[in-house]
PDB file of C-alpha atoms in Angstrom:
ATOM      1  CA  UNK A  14      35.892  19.612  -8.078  1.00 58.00           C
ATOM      2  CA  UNK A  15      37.633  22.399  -5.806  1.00 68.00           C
ATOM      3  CA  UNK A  16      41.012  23.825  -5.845  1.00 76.00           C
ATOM      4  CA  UNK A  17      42.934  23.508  -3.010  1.00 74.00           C
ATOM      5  CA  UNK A  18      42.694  20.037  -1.480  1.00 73.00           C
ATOM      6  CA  UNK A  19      43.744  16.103  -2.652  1.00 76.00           C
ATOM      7  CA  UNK A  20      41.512  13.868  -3.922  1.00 67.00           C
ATOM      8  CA  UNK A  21      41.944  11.987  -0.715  1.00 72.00           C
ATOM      9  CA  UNK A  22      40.669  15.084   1.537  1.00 75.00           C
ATOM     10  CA  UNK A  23      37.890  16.107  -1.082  1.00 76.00           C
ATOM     11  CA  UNK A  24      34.660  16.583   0.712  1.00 76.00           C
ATOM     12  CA  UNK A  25      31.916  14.184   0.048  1.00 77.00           C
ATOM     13  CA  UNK A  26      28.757  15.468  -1.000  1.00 80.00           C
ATOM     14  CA  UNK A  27      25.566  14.517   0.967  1.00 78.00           C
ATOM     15  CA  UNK A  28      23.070  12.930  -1.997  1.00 70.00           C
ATOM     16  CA  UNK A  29      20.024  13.588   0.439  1.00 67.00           C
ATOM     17  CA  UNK A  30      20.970  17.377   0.716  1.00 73.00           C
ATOM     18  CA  UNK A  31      23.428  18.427  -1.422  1.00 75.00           C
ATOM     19  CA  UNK A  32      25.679  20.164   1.448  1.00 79.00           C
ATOM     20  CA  UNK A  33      29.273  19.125   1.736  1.00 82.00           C
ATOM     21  CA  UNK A  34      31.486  17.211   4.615  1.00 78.00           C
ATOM     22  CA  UNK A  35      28.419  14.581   5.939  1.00 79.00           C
ATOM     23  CA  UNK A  36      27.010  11.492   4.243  1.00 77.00           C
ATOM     24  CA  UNK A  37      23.169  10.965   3.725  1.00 72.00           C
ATOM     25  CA  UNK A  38      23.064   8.589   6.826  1.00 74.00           C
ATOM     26  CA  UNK A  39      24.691  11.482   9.142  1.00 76.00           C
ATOM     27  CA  UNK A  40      22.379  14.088   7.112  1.00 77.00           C
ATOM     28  CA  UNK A  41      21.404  16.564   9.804  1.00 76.00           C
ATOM     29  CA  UNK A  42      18.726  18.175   7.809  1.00 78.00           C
ATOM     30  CA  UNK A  43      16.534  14.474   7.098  1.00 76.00           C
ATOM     31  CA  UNK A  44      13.824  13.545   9.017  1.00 82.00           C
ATOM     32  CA  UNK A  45      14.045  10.400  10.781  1.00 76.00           C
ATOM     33  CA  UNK A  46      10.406   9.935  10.668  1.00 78.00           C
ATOM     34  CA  UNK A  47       9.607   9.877   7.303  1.00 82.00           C
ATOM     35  CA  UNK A  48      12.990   9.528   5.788  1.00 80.00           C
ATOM     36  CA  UNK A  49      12.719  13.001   3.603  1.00 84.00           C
ATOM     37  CA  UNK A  50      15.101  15.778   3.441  1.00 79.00           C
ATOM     38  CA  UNK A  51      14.554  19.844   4.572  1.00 78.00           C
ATOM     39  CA  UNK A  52      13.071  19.181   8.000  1.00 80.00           C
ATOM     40  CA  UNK A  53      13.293  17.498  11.517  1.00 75.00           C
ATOM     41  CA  UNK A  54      11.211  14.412  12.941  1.00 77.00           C
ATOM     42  CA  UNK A  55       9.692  16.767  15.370  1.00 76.00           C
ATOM     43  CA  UNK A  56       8.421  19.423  12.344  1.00 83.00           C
ATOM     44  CA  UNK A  57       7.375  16.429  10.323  1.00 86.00           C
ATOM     45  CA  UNK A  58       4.305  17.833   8.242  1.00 90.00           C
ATOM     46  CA  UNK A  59       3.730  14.203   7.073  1.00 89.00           C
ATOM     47  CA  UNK A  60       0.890  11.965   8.969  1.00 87.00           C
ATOM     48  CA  UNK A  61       0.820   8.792  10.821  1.00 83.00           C
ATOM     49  CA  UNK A  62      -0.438   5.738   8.609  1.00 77.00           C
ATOM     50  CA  UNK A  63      -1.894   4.451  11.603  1.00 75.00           C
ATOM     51  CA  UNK A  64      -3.882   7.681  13.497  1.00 80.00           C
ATOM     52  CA  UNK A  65      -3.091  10.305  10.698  1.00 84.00           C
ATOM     53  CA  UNK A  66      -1.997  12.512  13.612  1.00 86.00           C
ATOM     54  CA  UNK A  67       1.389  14.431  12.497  1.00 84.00           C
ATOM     55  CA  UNK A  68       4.676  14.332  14.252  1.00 78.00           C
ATOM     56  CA  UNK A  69       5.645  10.436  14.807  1.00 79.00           C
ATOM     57  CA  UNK A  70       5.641   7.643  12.722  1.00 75.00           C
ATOM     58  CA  UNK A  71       3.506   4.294  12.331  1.00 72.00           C
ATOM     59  CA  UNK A  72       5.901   2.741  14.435  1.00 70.00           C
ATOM     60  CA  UNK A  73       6.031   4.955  16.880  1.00 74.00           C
ATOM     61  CA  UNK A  74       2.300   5.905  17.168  1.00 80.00           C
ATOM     62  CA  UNK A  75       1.252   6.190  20.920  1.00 79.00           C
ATOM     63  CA  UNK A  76      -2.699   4.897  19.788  1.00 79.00           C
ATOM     64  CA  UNK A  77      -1.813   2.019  18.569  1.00 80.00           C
ATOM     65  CA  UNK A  78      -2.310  -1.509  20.346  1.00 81.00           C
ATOM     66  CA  UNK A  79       1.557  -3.350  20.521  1.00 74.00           C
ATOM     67  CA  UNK A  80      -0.238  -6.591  20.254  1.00 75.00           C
ATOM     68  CA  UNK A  81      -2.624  -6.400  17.381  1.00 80.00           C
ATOM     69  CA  UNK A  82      -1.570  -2.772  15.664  1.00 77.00           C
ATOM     70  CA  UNK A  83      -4.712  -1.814  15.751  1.00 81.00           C
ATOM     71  CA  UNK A  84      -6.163   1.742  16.915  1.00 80.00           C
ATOM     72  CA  UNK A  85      -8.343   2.701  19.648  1.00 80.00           C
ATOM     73  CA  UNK A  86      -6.262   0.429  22.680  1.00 78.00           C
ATOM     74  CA  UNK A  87      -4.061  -0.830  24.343  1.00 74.00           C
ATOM     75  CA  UNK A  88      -1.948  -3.869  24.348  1.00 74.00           C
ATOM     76  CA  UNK A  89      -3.228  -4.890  27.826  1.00 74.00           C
ATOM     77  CA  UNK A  90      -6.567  -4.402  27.055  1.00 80.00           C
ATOM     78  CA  UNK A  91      -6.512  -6.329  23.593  1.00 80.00           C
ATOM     79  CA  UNK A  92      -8.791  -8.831  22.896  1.00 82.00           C
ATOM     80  CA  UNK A  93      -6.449 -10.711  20.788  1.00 84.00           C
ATOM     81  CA  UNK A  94      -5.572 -14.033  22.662  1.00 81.00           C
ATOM     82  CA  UNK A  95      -1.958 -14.513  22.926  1.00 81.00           C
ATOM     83  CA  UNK A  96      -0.912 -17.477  20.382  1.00 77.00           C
ATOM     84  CA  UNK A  97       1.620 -19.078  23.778  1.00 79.00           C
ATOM     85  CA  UNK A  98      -0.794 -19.238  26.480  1.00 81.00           C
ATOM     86  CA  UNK A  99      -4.303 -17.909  24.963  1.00 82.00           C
ATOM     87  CA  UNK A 100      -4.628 -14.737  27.564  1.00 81.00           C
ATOM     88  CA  UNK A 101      -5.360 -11.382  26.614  1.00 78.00           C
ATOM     89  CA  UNK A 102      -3.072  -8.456  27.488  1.00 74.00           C
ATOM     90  CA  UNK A 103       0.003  -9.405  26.111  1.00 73.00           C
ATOM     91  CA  UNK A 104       1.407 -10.326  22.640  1.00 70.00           C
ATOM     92  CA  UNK A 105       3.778 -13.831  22.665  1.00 73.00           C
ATOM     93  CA  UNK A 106       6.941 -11.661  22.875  1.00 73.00           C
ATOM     94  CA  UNK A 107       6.131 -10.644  26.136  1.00 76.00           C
ATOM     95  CA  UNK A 108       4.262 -13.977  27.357  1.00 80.00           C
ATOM     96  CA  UNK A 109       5.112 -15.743  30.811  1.00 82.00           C
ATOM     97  CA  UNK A 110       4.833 -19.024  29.486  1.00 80.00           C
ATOM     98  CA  UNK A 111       2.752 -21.911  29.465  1.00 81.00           C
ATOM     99  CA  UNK A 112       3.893 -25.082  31.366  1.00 85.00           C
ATOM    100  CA  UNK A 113       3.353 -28.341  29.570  1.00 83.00           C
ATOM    101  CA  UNK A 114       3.832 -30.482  32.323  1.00 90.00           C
ATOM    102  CA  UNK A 115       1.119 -28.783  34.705  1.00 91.00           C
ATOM    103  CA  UNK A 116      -0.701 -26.725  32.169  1.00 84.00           C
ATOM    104  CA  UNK A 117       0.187 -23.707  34.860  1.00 87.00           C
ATOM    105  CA  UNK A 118       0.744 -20.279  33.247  1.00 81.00           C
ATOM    106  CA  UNK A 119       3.643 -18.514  34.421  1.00 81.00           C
ATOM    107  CA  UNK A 120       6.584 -20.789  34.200  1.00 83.00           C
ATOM    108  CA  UNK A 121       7.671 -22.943  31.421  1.00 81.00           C
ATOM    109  CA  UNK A 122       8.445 -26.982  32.333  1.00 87.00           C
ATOM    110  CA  UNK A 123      11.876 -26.565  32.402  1.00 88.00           C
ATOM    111  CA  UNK A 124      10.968 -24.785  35.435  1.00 89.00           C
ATOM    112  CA  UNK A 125       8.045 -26.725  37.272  1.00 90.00           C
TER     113      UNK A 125
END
């Protein structure tokens, strides 16, 4: 260690970077896309796994369809039925509902 200081003041190290006084999770020099060290999420030479376009990640990807994760659409123009109330446009997250009691989409029983 350094002179000068307690061991109770003694800057931590970084393990992602190496520079002192900030922990890996605080690490201003890692990119938050692809989780390596020396340059920003914006700058990120690394590509998408989903588009291979550079600067976002898989999860992020603006091509990609919500409801199926596939390229080339969107979620309301999947053709993926949704597993609630078997429409397209929408995954079962984001579903309406199916009533039971009048077979109705848009509410849920409780409701009708």
């Amino acid at each position: 260690g350094e002179l000068g200081h307690t061991l109770s003041k003694c800057p931590n190290e970084c393990w992602a970077c190496g520079e002192l006084y900030h922990k890996s999770d605080d690490c201003p020099n890692r990119c938050w896309t692809c989780d390596e060290v020396g340059h920003y999420a914006k700058d990120c030479p690394n590509e998408c796994d989903a588009c291979g376009d550079i600067g976002h990640s898989t999860v992020d990807c603006p091509d990609a369809c919500w409801t199926c994760g596939e390229l080339g659409h969107l979620a309301r123009d999947c053709e993926d039925e949704c597993f609630v109330c078997g429409r397209l446009g929408h995954d079962t997250q984001k579903c309406k509902g199916k009533c039971h009691k009048c077979g109705k989409i848009g509410h849920w029983k409780r409701d009708c």
